[in-house]
């Protein structure tokens, strides 16, 4: 069992080892939907939500797998759970809050193949977190993902009207910006100790 | 391999070559970015990751193509993910058996091959519509394209970041390593530089006219 | 996945058949590969562990795993490793040399995991190996590569206080070149936090484990040895 304090887990997941900028998880949505501030923050919210649900489910599954001693089923069950969680969450939100569904709707199916979600499930079991630690870890990872996405969207909105050469436009510019953001986030290292 | 010829459309050679240059998964389609950036800090890791991905890609393409007529449309994605996850689990154990150090270096990114959009993308877009032989060729081409792209990144990052290539010192000892290249930000910068090069080549080719064809 | 869009008239039965069939084949494949690779993986892991133990206890020629139980330690034997483990190192004649203990703590970037060797005779840490660290390449990772820093752990004093409950002198890091006592760690310029982290990890782990180990000294000796 891991004995890291909760605040340290949160800081670690959100800032020091930011999922996007240090672990390179969830790069596809990071490059894809970081064009506008509004969509970026909504995507962040959706991912955080799915992360939270996944973290709880993955914790349960891990306990179950330990119980029946079948570590080789870990990957398959995680991916199955994530896929079905996303579907369930989609249906649930559609039923409960049509407004929220309209806001998040198009992003939800995309999240299934977001490696940040599967990464979260794998990391939390590797680190041997307890239930509460898993929840905090998911919240931290989600916050870090949202932060990276929103920061990038802000930068890209600023640069939308700037005169950039044609060859640089699009992915190249986003990657260079991501590189600088990643350097900036390195400054957070050491906060956790 | 018999149905290679029975299929219509481009020749098998084209099917294989398109993944290397024209539709290179990383530099042209910008797919599967996460492992590309994360494990390309040394050429060796990049090669191992590329081969693991290629293995999964070829096998999942083959299996998906084999079972494509038995699978109802509604459950196809779930089935594909199941097939892919199986092969990834297999690769995970095989790498662990070959070298623990390598497994430690690649870490969770072996498992994360499951969510590499490249693999599910090829299963859905190609293997589910074409014969086994063609799907294998497509997987091989795309896989090699992916390996080459990873090596391009890993090679550059290791060369400047540690002054070596595949662990062998290349630059003289006076060379001050650019530590930033092995750090996460170096991954972003290197990939940006490669994409810039590809964009530039594409533009230059487009200007004189569409007649110029590059054969890789 | 797309079960909600039942536009084409596919019955339920083909769907079940497809999913269960594919699942069955996949299951068989996974279990087979797991069965085949498991012995190789376990052997690799045991070899890696043994190598690490011999590195931190340079005089050791064989090793044995012990499990911490109430009031002492018990040889693990062939049982599944659970709970807290320490590893005994023995020389050619089977005499106990020391113990290897695993410890971890927060570094600059992420958790650092180390294995250190404790020698009974010298009452000191005689070797250290970083098992896992994500410290900054070129700066923090010098805790593994810097020869001057590694030399700290060839003999780092961990003698106990008079009442035998904790370390006589807490292990701590000092500035480069200012090491005066055998329990101080000479830090690395440019990697202050990482070298401090190592010293802290050793101090915390040492003050908890060394008294426990010393109390249970006889439990580690092989039966036919003095």
Coordinates of C-alpha atoms in Angstrom, one line a residue:
Chain A
X1 CA 0.0 0.0 0.0
X2 CA 1.2 3.5 -0.8
X3 CA 1.4 6.1 1.9
X4 CA 1.7 9.3 -0.1
X5 CA -0.2 12.2 1.4
X6 CA -3.3 13.3 -0.6
X7 CA -2.1 16.8 -1.2
X8 CA 1.2 15.5 -2.6
X9 CA -0.7 13.1 -5.0
X10 CA -2.8 16.0 -6.2
X11 CA 0.1 18.4 -6.8
X12 CA 2.1 15.6 -8.4
X13 CA -0.6 14.5 -10.9
X14 CA -1.7 18.0 -11.8
X15 CA 1.5 20.0 -12.0
X16 CA 4.8 18.2 -11.5
X17 CA 4.0 15.2 -13.6
X18 CA 1.3 16.8 -15.8
X19 CA -0.4 14.0 -17.8
X20 CA -0.1 16.0 -21.1
X21 CA 3.1 17.9 -20.7
X22 CA 5.3 15.4 -18.8
X23 CA 3.7 12.0 -19.6
X24 CA 2.5 12.7 -23.1
X25 CA -0.9 11.2 -22.4
X26 CA -4.0 12.6 -24.2
X27 CA -2.0 14.3 -26.9
X28 CA -4.6 13.7 -29.5
X29 CA -7.4 15.9 -27.9
X30 CA -4.6 18.2 -26.8
X31 CA -3.7 18.9 -30.4
X32 CA -7.2 18.5 -31.7
X33 CA -9.6 20.5 -29.5
X34 CA -7.3 23.2 -28.1
X35 CA -8.3 25.7 -30.7
X36 CA -11.0 27.5 -28.7
X37 CA -11.1 28.3 -25.0
X38 CA -14.7 27.2 -24.6
X39 CA -14.4 23.8 -26.2
X40 CA -11.1 23.2 -24.4
X41 CA -12.6 23.8 -20.9
X42 CA -15.6 21.6 -21.7
X43 CA -13.4 18.8 -23.0
X44 CA -11.3 19.2 -19.8
X45 CA -14.5 18.9 -17.7
X46 CA -15.6 15.8 -19.6
X47 CA -12.2 14.1 -19.3
X48 CA -12.0 14.9 -15.6
X49 CA -15.5 13.4 -15.1
X50 CA -14.7 10.2 -17.0
X51 CA -11.3 10.0 -15.2
X52 CA -13.1 10.1 -11.8
X53 CA -15.5 7.3 -12.8
X54 CA -12.8 5.2 -14.3
X55 CA -10.5 5.6 -11.3
X56 CA -13.3 4.2 -9.0
X57 CA -14.1 1.4 -11.4
X58 CA -10.5 0.5 -12.0
X59 CA -9.9 0.4 -8.3
X60 CA -12.7 -2.1 -7.9
X61 CA -11.5 -4.2 -10.8
X62 CA -8.0 -4.3 -9.5
X63 CA -9.3 -5.6 -6.1
X64 CA -11.3 -8.2 -8.0
X65 CA -8.4 -9.3 -10.1
X66 CA -6.2 -9.6 -7.0
X67 CA -8.9 -11.7 -5.4
X68 CA -9.2 -14.2 -8.3
X69 CA -5.4 -13.9 -9.0
X70 CA -5.7 -13.1 -12.7
X71 CA -3.3 -10.2 -13.4
X72 CA -3.2 -11.0 -17.1
X73 CA -6.7 -9.8 -17.5
X74 CA -5.9 -6.3 -16.3
X75 CA -5.5 -4.6 -19.6
X76 CA -8.5 -6.2 -21.3
X77 CA -10.8 -5.5 -18.3
X78 CA -9.6 -1.9 -18.0
X79 CA -10.2 -1.1 -21.6
X80 CA -13.6 -2.8 -21.6
X81 CA -14.6 -0.8 -18.5
X82 CA -13.5 2.5 -20.0
X83 CA -15.4 1.8 -23.2
X84 CA -18.5 0.9 -21.4
X85 CA -18.1 3.7 -18.8
X86 CA -18.0 6.3 -21.5
X87 CA -21.1 4.8 -23.1
X88 CA -23.0 4.7 -19.8
X89 CA -21.9 8.2 -18.8
X90 CA -23.1 9.4 -22.2
X91 CA -26.5 7.8 -21.8
X92 CA -26.8 9.0 -18.2
X93 CA -25.9 12.6 -19.0
X94 CA -28.3 12.5 -22.0
X95 CA -31.1 11.5 -19.7
X96 CA -30.3 13.6 -16.7
X97 CA -29.1 16.9 -18.1
X98 CA -29.7 17.6 -21.8
X99 CA -27.9 20.9 -21.4
X100 CA -24.7 19.3 -20.2
X101 CA -25.1 16.6 -22.9
X102 CA -25.1 19.3 -25.6
X103 CA -22.0 20.8 -24.0
X104 CA -20.0 17.6 -23.7
X105 CA -21.8 15.4 -26.1
X106 CA -19.5 15.3 -29.1
X107 CA -16.4 14.8 -26.9
X108 CA -17.6 11.8 -24.9
X109 CA -17.0 9.1 -27.6
X110 CA -13.6 10.6 -28.3
X111 CA -12.6 10.0 -24.8
X112 CA -12.6 6.2 -25.1
X113 CA -9.4 6.3 -27.1
X114 CA -7.8 9.0 -25.0
X115 CA -4.8 7.4 -23.5
X116 CA -4.9 9.6 -20.5
X117 CA -7.8 7.6 -19.2
X118 CA -6.2 4.2 -19.6
X119 CA -2.9 5.7 -18.4
X120 CA -4.6 6.9 -15.2
X121 CA -6.0 3.4 -14.5
X122 CA -2.7 1.8 -15.1
X123 CA -0.6 4.2 -13.1
X124 CA -2.9 4.1 -10.1
X125 CA -2.6 0.4 -9.9
X126 CA 1.2 0.5 -10.4
X127 CA 1.5 2.9 -7.6
X128 CA -0.7 0.8 -5.4
X129 CA -3.0 3.7 -4.3
X130 CA -5.9 3.2 -1.9
X131 CA -9.4 4.2 -2.7
X132 CA -9.2 7.8 -1.5
X133 CA -5.8 8.2 -3.1
X134 CA -7.2 7.0 -6.4
X135 CA -10.0 9.6 -6.3
X136 CA -7.6 12.4 -5.5
X137 CA -5.2 11.1 -8.2
X138 CA -8.0 11.2 -10.8
X139 CA -9.0 14.7 -9.7
X140 CA -5.4 15.9 -10.0
X141 CA -4.8 14.3 -13.4
X142 CA -8.1 15.8 -14.6
X143 CA -7.2 19.2 -13.3
X144 CA -3.8 19.0 -14.9
X145 CA -5.3 17.9 -18.2
X146 CA -7.8 20.8 -18.1
X147 CA -5.1 23.2 -17.2
X148 CA -2.8 22.2 -20.0
X149 CA -5.7 22.3 -22.5
X150 CA -7.0 25.7 -21.4
X151 CA -3.5 27.2 -21.4
X152 CA -2.9 25.9 -24.9
X153 CA -6.3 27.2 -26.1
X154 CA -5.4 30.6 -24.6
X155 CA -2.1 30.7 -26.5
X156 CA -3.6 29.6 -29.7
X157 CA -6.4 32.1 -29.5
X158 CA -3.8 34.8 -29.1
X159 CA -1.9 33.5 -32.1
X160 CA -4.8 33.0 -34.3
X161 CA -4.5 36.4 -36.0
X162 CA -0.7 36.6 -35.8
X163 CA 1.2 36.5 -39.0
X164 CA 2.8 33.0 -39.0
X165 CA 4.4 31.3 -42.1
X166 CA 2.2 28.8 -43.8
X167 CA 4.5 25.8 -43.1
X168 CA 4.3 26.5 -39.4
X169 CA 0.5 26.8 -39.1
X170 CA -1.5 24.0 -37.4
X171 CA 0.2 21.1 -35.7
X172 CA 3.7 22.4 -35.8
X173 CA 2.9 25.6 -34.0
X174 CA 0.9 23.8 -31.4
X175 CA 3.8 21.4 -30.8
X176 CA 6.3 24.2 -30.4
X177 CA 3.9 25.9 -27.9
X178 CA 3.5 22.6 -26.1
X179 CA 7.2 22.3 -25.8
X180 CA 7.5 25.7 -24.2
X181 CA 4.6 24.9 -21.8
X182 CA 6.3 21.7 -20.9
X183 CA 9.5 23.6 -20.1
X184 CA 7.5 26.0 -18.0
X185 CA 5.8 23.2 -16.1
X186 CA 9.3 21.8 -15.2
X187 CA 9.5 24.7 -12.8
X188 CA 6.9 23.0 -10.7
X189 CA 9.2 20.0 -10.0
X190 CA 10.3 19.8 -6.4
X191 CA 6.9 21.1 -5.1
X192 CA 6.0 17.6 -3.9
X193 CA 9.0 17.1 -1.6
Chain B
X1 CA -1.6 -14.5 -49.7
X2 CA -3.9 -15.7 -52.6
X3 CA -6.4 -12.9 -52.1
X4 CA -3.8 -10.3 -52.7
X5 CA -4.3 -10.6 -56.4
X6 CA -8.1 -11.2 -56.2
X7 CA -8.7 -7.7 -54.6
X8 CA -9.2 -4.8 -56.8
X9 CA -7.6 -1.4 -56.5
X10 CA -4.0 -0.4 -56.0
X11 CA -1.2 -3.0 -56.4
X12 CA 0.1 -4.8 -53.3
X13 CA 3.3 -2.9 -53.5
X14 CA 1.5 0.4 -53.3
X15 CA -0.5 -0.9 -50.4
X16 CA 2.8 -1.6 -48.6
X17 CA 4.6 1.6 -49.7
X18 CA 1.9 4.1 -48.9
X19 CA 2.5 3.7 -45.1
X20 CA 6.2 4.6 -45.5
X21 CA 5.9 7.9 -47.1
X22 CA 2.6 9.1 -48.7
X23 CA 0.4 8.2 -45.7
X24 CA 3.1 8.0 -43.0
X25 CA 1.1 7.5 -39.8
X26 CA 3.2 9.9 -37.8
X27 CA 4.5 12.6 -40.1
X28 CA 1.5 12.8 -42.5
X29 CA -1.5 11.5 -40.6
X30 CA -0.3 12.7 -37.1
X31 CA -1.6 9.6 -35.4
X32 CA -0.5 7.8 -32.3
X33 CA 1.3 10.8 -30.9
X34 CA 1.5 9.7 -27.3
X35 CA 4.0 6.8 -27.6
X36 CA 5.9 8.7 -30.3
X37 CA 6.7 11.5 -27.9
X38 CA 6.9 9.6 -24.7
X39 CA 9.4 6.8 -25.4
X40 CA 11.5 8.4 -28.1
X41 CA 14.1 9.7 -25.7
X42 CA 16.6 7.1 -26.9
X43 CA 16.9 5.3 -30.2
X44 CA 16.7 1.9 -28.6
X45 CA 13.5 2.6 -26.7
X46 CA 12.0 4.1 -29.9
X47 CA 13.0 1.0 -31.9
X48 CA 11.5 -1.4 -29.3
X49 CA 8.3 0.6 -29.1
X50 CA 8.0 0.8 -32.8
X51 CA 8.5 -3.0 -33.3
X52 CA 6.0 -3.7 -30.5
X53 CA 3.4 -1.5 -32.2
X54 CA 4.1 -3.0 -35.6
X55 CA 3.7 -6.5 -34.2
X56 CA 0.3 -5.6 -32.7
X57 CA -0.7 -3.7 -35.9
X58 CA 0.1 -6.5 -38.3
X59 CA -1.5 -9.2 -36.2
X60 CA -4.7 -7.3 -35.3
X61 CA -5.0 -6.3 -39.0
X62 CA -4.7 -9.9 -40.0
X63 CA -7.2 -11.2 -37.4
X64 CA -9.7 -8.4 -38.0
X65 CA -9.6 -9.1 -41.7
X66 CA -10.0 -12.8 -41.1
X67 CA -13.1 -12.5 -38.9
X68 CA -14.6 -9.5 -40.7
X69 CA -17.5 -11.4 -42.2
X70 CA -18.6 -13.1 -39.0
X71 CA -18.8 -9.9 -36.9
X72 CA -22.1 -8.0 -36.8
X73 CA -21.7 -4.3 -37.5
X74 CA -22.9 -3.3 -34.1
X75 CA -20.3 -5.0 -32.0
X76 CA -17.4 -4.6 -34.4
X77 CA -15.5 -1.8 -32.5
X78 CA -15.8 -3.8 -29.2
X79 CA -14.5 -6.9 -31.0
X80 CA -11.6 -5.0 -32.5
X81 CA -10.6 -3.5 -29.1
X82 CA -10.8 -7.0 -27.6
X83 CA -8.5 -8.4 -30.3
X84 CA -6.0 -5.5 -30.0
X85 CA -6.0 -5.7 -26.2
X86 CA -5.2 -9.4 -26.4
X87 CA -2.2 -8.9 -28.7
X88 CA -1.0 -6.0 -26.5
X89 CA -1.1 -8.2 -23.4
X90 CA 0.8 -10.8 -25.3
X91 CA 3.5 -8.3 -26.4
X92 CA 3.7 -7.0 -22.8
X93 CA 4.5 -10.4 -21.5
X94 CA 6.9 -11.3 -24.3
X95 CA 8.9 -8.0 -23.7
X96 CA 9.0 -8.8 -20.0
X97 CA 10.4 -12.2 -20.8
X98 CA 13.0 -10.8 -23.2
X99 CA 14.3 -7.9 -21.1
X100 CA 13.1 -6.5 -17.8
X101 CA 15.2 -3.4 -18.3
X102 CA 13.5 -2.7 -21.6
X103 CA 10.1 -3.3 -20.0
X104 CA 11.0 -0.8 -17.3
X105 CA 12.1 1.8 -19.8
X106 CA 8.9 1.6 -21.8
X107 CA 6.8 1.3 -18.7
X108 CA 3.0 1.8 -19.1
X109 CA 3.4 2.7 -22.8
X110 CA 3.4 -0.9 -23.9
X111 CA -0.1 -1.3 -22.4
X112 CA -1.1 2.0 -23.9
X113 CA -0.6 0.6 -27.4
X114 CA -4.2 -0.4 -27.0
X115 CA -5.4 3.1 -27.3
X116 CA -3.0 4.0 -30.1
X117 CA -5.5 5.5 -32.6
X118 CA -3.3 4.2 -35.4
X119 CA -4.2 0.5 -34.7
X120 CA -7.9 0.9 -34.2
X121 CA -7.9 3.3 -37.2
X122 CA -6.3 0.7 -39.5
X123 CA -8.6 -2.0 -38.2
X124 CA -11.7 0.0 -38.9
X125 CA -10.6 1.8 -42.0
X126 CA -8.7 -0.9 -43.8
X127 CA -8.7 -4.4 -42.4
X128 CA -12.4 -4.6 -42.0
X129 CA -12.9 -4.0 -45.7
X130 CA -9.9 -5.9 -47.3
X131 CA -8.6 -9.4 -47.6
X132 CA -6.0 -10.9 -45.2
X133 CA -3.0 -10.6 -47.4
X134 CA -3.7 -7.0 -48.2
X135 CA -4.4 -6.2 -44.6
X136 CA -1.1 -7.7 -43.5
X137 CA 0.7 -5.7 -46.2
X138 CA -1.0 -2.5 -45.0
X139 CA -0.1 -3.3 -41.4
X140 CA 3.5 -4.0 -42.4
X141 CA 3.7 -0.8 -44.3
X142 CA 2.1 1.4 -41.7
X143 CA 4.1 -0.4 -39.0
X144 CA 7.4 0.2 -40.7
X145 CA 6.4 3.8 -41.4
X146 CA 5.7 4.1 -37.6
X147 CA 9.1 2.5 -36.7
X148 CA 10.9 4.8 -39.1
X149 CA 9.2 7.9 -37.7
X150 CA 10.0 6.8 -34.1
X151 CA 13.6 6.2 -35.0
X152 CA 13.8 9.6 -36.6
X153 CA 12.7 11.2 -33.4
X154 CA 14.5 8.9 -31.0
X155 CA 17.7 9.1 -33.1
X156 CA 17.7 12.9 -33.1
X157 CA 16.8 13.2 -29.4
X158 CA 19.4 10.7 -28.3
X159 CA 22.1 12.2 -30.5
X160 CA 21.7 15.7 -29.2
X161 CA 20.5 14.8 -25.7
X162 CA 23.1 12.3 -24.7
X163 CA 25.6 12.6 -27.6
X164 CA 25.2 9.0 -28.5
X165 CA 23.2 6.7 -30.8
X166 CA 21.9 3.3 -29.6
X167 CA 24.0 3.8 -26.5
X168 CA 27.3 4.3 -28.4
X169 CA 29.0 7.6 -27.9
X170 CA 29.1 9.5 -31.2
X171 CA 30.0 13.1 -30.3
X172 CA 33.4 13.9 -28.8
X173 CA 33.4 14.3 -25.0
X174 CA 33.7 18.1 -25.3
X175 CA 30.1 18.1 -26.6
X176 CA 27.8 19.5 -24.0
X177 CA 24.6 17.4 -24.0
X178 CA 21.4 19.3 -24.7
X179 CA 19.6 18.0 -21.8
X180 CA 16.3 19.5 -23.0
X181 CA 16.2 17.0 -25.8
X182 CA 15.7 14.1 -23.5
X183 CA 13.2 16.0 -21.4
X184 CA 9.5 15.9 -22.4
X185 CA 9.8 19.4 -24.0
X186 CA 12.5 18.0 -26.3
X187 CA 10.0 15.5 -27.7
X188 CA 7.6 18.3 -28.6
X189 CA 10.3 20.4 -30.3
X190 CA 11.8 17.5 -32.2
X191 CA 8.4 16.3 -33.5
X192 CA 7.6 19.9 -34.5
X193 CA 10.9 20.2 -36.4
X194 CA 10.2 17.0 -38.3
X195 CA 6.6 18.0 -39.2
X196 CA 8.0 21.4 -40.3
X197 CA 10.4 19.6 -42.6
X198 CA 7.6 17.5 -44.1
X199 CA 5.3 20.5 -44.5
X200 CA 8.1 22.3 -46.2
X201 CA 8.8 19.5 -48.6
X202 CA 5.1 19.1 -49.4
X203 CA 4.8 22.8 -50.1
X204 CA 7.9 22.9 -52.3
X205 CA 6.5 19.9 -54.3
X206 CA 3.1 21.5 -54.6
X207 CA 4.5 24.8 -56.1
X208 CA 6.1 23.6 -59.4
X209 CA 3.1 21.4 -60.1
X210 CA 1.7 18.0 -59.1
X211 CA 3.8 16.1 -61.6
X212 CA 6.8 15.6 -59.3
X213 CA 6.5 12.3 -57.6
X214 CA 8.8 11.3 -54.8
X215 CA 9.6 7.6 -54.6
X216 CA 10.9 6.8 -51.2
Chain C
X1 CA -20.3 -0.4 -28.6
X2 CA -22.7 0.7 -31.3
X3 CA -25.5 -1.5 -30.0
X4 CA -27.8 1.5 -29.7
X5 CA -27.8 2.1 -33.5
X6 CA -29.8 -1.0 -34.5
X7 CA -30.4 0.1 -38.0
X8 CA -29.5 -3.2 -39.7
X9 CA -31.6 -6.1 -38.8
X10 CA -29.0 -8.2 -37.0
X11 CA -30.3 -10.7 -34.5
X12 CA -29.1 -10.8 -30.9
X13 CA -27.7 -14.3 -31.4
X14 CA -25.0 -13.5 -34.0
X15 CA -23.8 -10.6 -31.8
X16 CA -23.5 -12.9 -28.7
X17 CA -21.8 -15.5 -30.9
X18 CA -19.3 -13.1 -32.2
X19 CA -18.4 -11.5 -28.9
X20 CA -18.3 -14.8 -26.9
X21 CA -16.3 -16.5 -29.7
X22 CA -13.7 -13.8 -30.0
X23 CA -13.6 -13.4 -26.2
X24 CA -13.0 -17.2 -25.9
X25 CA -10.2 -17.3 -28.4
X26 CA -8.5 -14.2 -26.9
X27 CA -8.8 -15.6 -23.4
X28 CA -7.1 -18.8 -24.5
X29 CA -4.4 -16.9 -26.2
X30 CA -3.7 -14.7 -23.3
X31 CA -3.6 -17.5 -20.7
X32 CA -1.3 -19.6 -22.9
X33 CA 1.2 -16.7 -23.4
X34 CA 1.0 -15.9 -19.7
X35 CA 1.7 -19.5 -18.7
X36 CA 4.6 -19.8 -21.1
X37 CA 6.3 -16.6 -20.2
X38 CA 5.7 -16.6 -16.5
X39 CA 8.7 -18.9 -15.5
X40 CA 11.0 -16.8 -17.7
X41 CA 9.8 -13.5 -16.3
X42 CA 10.1 -14.8 -12.7
X43 CA 13.6 -16.0 -13.4
X44 CA 14.5 -12.6 -14.9
X45 CA 13.1 -10.8 -11.8
X46 CA 14.9 -13.1 -9.4
X47 CA 18.2 -12.5 -11.3
X48 CA 17.7 -8.8 -11.3
X49 CA 17.0 -8.8 -7.6
X50 CA 20.0 -11.0 -6.9
X51 CA 22.3 -8.8 -9.0
X52 CA 21.0 -5.7 -7.1
X53 CA 21.6 -7.4 -3.7
X54 CA 25.2 -8.4 -4.7
X55 CA 25.8 -4.8 -5.8
X56 CA 24.8 -3.2 -2.5
X57 CA 26.5 -6.0 -0.5
X58 CA 29.7 -6.4 -2.5
X59 CA 31.1 -9.3 -0.4
X60 CA 27.9 -11.4 -0.7
X61 CA 27.9 -14.6 -2.7
X62 CA 24.4 -15.9 -2.0
X63 CA 21.2 -14.3 -0.7
X64 CA 17.9 -15.2 1.0
X65 CA 14.6 -13.3 1.3
X66 CA 13.1 -12.7 4.7
X67 CA 9.6 -11.5 5.6
X68 CA 9.0 -9.2 8.5
X69 CA 6.6 -10.9 10.9
X70 CA 5.5 -10.0 14.5
X71 CA 8.5 -9.7 16.7
X72 CA 11.1 -10.6 14.0
X73 CA 11.8 -12.0 10.6
X74 CA 11.1 -15.3 8.9
X75 CA 12.7 -16.8 5.8
X76 CA 10.3 -16.5 2.9
X77 CA 11.2 -19.7 1.2
X78 CA 9.0 -20.5 -1.8
X79 CA 6.0 -18.6 -0.5
X80 CA 4.5 -15.7 -2.4
X81 CA 6.3 -12.4 -1.5
X82 CA 3.9 -10.3 0.7
X83 CA 4.4 -7.6 3.3
X84 CA 7.8 -6.0 4.1
X85 CA 10.8 -7.9 2.8
X86 CA 14.5 -7.7 3.5
X87 CA 17.3 -9.7 1.9
X88 CA 20.1 -11.4 3.7
X89 CA 23.5 -11.6 2.0
X90 CA 26.0 -14.5 2.8
X91 CA 29.6 -15.1 1.9
X92 CA 31.1 -18.3 0.5
X93 CA 31.1 -20.1 3.8
X94 CA 27.5 -19.2 4.5
X95 CA 28.2 -16.6 7.2
X96 CA 25.9 -13.6 7.3
X97 CA 27.4 -10.4 5.9
X98 CA 24.5 -8.0 6.0
X99 CA 21.1 -7.2 4.8
X100 CA 19.7 -5.4 1.8
X101 CA 16.7 -3.2 2.4
X102 CA 14.4 -1.4 0.0
X103 CA 13.4 2.2 0.7
X104 CA 11.6 4.9 -1.1
X105 CA 10.7 8.6 -0.9
X106 CA 9.8 11.7 -2.8
X107 CA 12.6 13.0 -5.0
X108 CA 12.6 16.1 -7.2
X109 CA 10.4 14.8 -10.0
X110 CA 8.8 11.7 -8.6
X111 CA 9.3 8.8 -6.2
X112 CA 12.8 7.5 -5.9
X113 CA 13.2 3.8 -4.9
X114 CA 16.5 2.6 -3.7
X115 CA 18.0 -0.6 -2.3
X116 CA 20.8 -0.3 0.3
X117 CA 23.1 -2.8 1.9
X118 CA 23.6 -2.8 5.6
X119 CA 26.7 -4.5 7.0
X120 CA 26.6 -5.8 10.6
X121 CA 30.3 -5.8 11.0
X122 CA 30.9 -2.3 9.9
X123 CA 27.6 -1.0 11.3
X124 CA 27.3 1.0 8.1
X125 CA 25.6 1.2 4.8
X126 CA 28.0 -0.3 2.3
X127 CA 26.2 0.1 -1.0
X128 CA 23.3 1.8 -2.6
X129 CA 21.5 1.2 -5.9
X130 CA 18.7 3.4 -7.3
X131 CA 16.0 1.0 -8.5
X132 CA 13.7 3.6 -9.9
X133 CA 13.9 7.4 -10.4
X134 CA 12.6 9.9 -12.8
X135 CA 15.1 12.6 -11.8
X136 CA 16.0 15.2 -14.4
X137 CA 18.5 13.7 -16.9
X138 CA 21.9 15.3 -16.6
X139 CA 21.1 16.9 -13.3
X140 CA 19.2 14.9 -10.7
X141 CA 20.1 11.5 -12.3
X142 CA 23.7 12.1 -11.1
X143 CA 22.6 10.5 -7.9
X144 CA 23.2 7.3 -9.9
X145 CA 26.2 8.3 -12.0
X146 CA 28.3 10.8 -10.0
X147 CA 31.3 8.9 -8.8
X148 CA 31.9 11.2 -5.8
X149 CA 28.3 10.9 -4.7
X150 CA 28.2 7.1 -5.1
X151 CA 31.4 6.9 -2.9
X152 CA 29.3 8.3 0.0
X153 CA 27.6 4.9 0.3
X154 CA 30.7 2.8 0.4
X155 CA 30.7 3.3 4.1
X156 CA 27.9 5.5 5.6
X157 CA 27.7 5.2 9.4
X158 CA 24.4 4.0 10.8
X159 CA 25.5 3.1 14.3
X160 CA 22.7 3.1 16.9
X161 CA 22.1 5.4 19.8
X162 CA 22.8 4.1 23.3
X163 CA 19.3 2.9 24.0
X164 CA 19.4 1.0 20.6
X165 CA 16.1 2.5 19.4
X166 CA 17.3 4.9 16.7
X167 CA 20.3 6.1 14.8
X168 CA 23.1 7.7 16.9
X169 CA 23.5 10.5 14.2
X170 CA 20.8 11.3 11.7
X171 CA 21.9 10.9 8.1
X172 CA 21.8 14.2 6.3
X173 CA 23.2 15.8 3.2
X174 CA 25.9 18.6 3.3
X175 CA 27.3 20.9 0.7
X176 CA 29.8 19.4 -1.7
X177 CA 33.2 18.9 -0.1
X178 CA 32.0 19.7 3.4
X179 CA 31.6 16.2 4.6
X180 CA 33.2 15.8 8.0
X181 CA 31.6 12.8 9.6
X182 CA 30.9 9.3 8.5
X183 CA 27.1 9.8 8.7
X184 CA 27.0 12.8 6.4
X185 CA 26.2 12.6 2.7
X186 CA 28.3 14.8 0.4
X187 CA 25.8 16.5 -1.9
X188 CA 25.9 17.2 -5.6
X189 CA 26.1 20.8 -6.8
X190 CA 23.2 21.3 -9.2
X191 CA 21.2 18.3 -7.8
X192 CA 20.7 19.6 -4.2
X193 CA 17.1 18.3 -3.9
X194 CA 17.8 14.9 -5.3
X195 CA 20.9 14.3 -3.1
X196 CA 19.0 15.6 -0.1
X197 CA 16.1 13.3 -1.0
X198 CA 18.5 10.3 -1.0
X199 CA 19.9 11.2 2.4
X200 CA 16.3 11.7 3.8
X201 CA 15.2 8.3 2.4
X202 CA 18.2 6.6 4.0
X203 CA 17.7 8.4 7.3
X204 CA 14.0 7.5 7.6
X205 CA 14.4 3.9 6.5
X206 CA 17.6 3.4 8.5
X207 CA 16.2 4.7 11.8
X208 CA 13.2 2.4 11.4
X209 CA 15.0 -0.7 10.1
X210 CA 18.4 -0.8 11.6
X211 CA 17.2 -1.2 15.3
X212 CA 14.7 -3.8 14.2
X213 CA 17.3 -5.7 12.2
X214 CA 19.9 -5.6 15.0
X215 CA 17.4 -6.9 17.6
X216 CA 16.6 -9.9 15.3
X217 CA 20.2 -10.5 14.3
X218 CA 20.2 -14.2 15.1
X219 CA 17.2 -14.9 13.0
X220 CA 19.1 -14.1 9.8
X221 CA 22.0 -16.5 10.5
X222 CA 22.0 -19.8 8.8
X223 CA 21.4 -22.7 11.3
X224 CA 24.9 -24.3 10.9
X225 CA 26.8 -21.0 11.2
X226 CA 28.0 -19.3 14.4

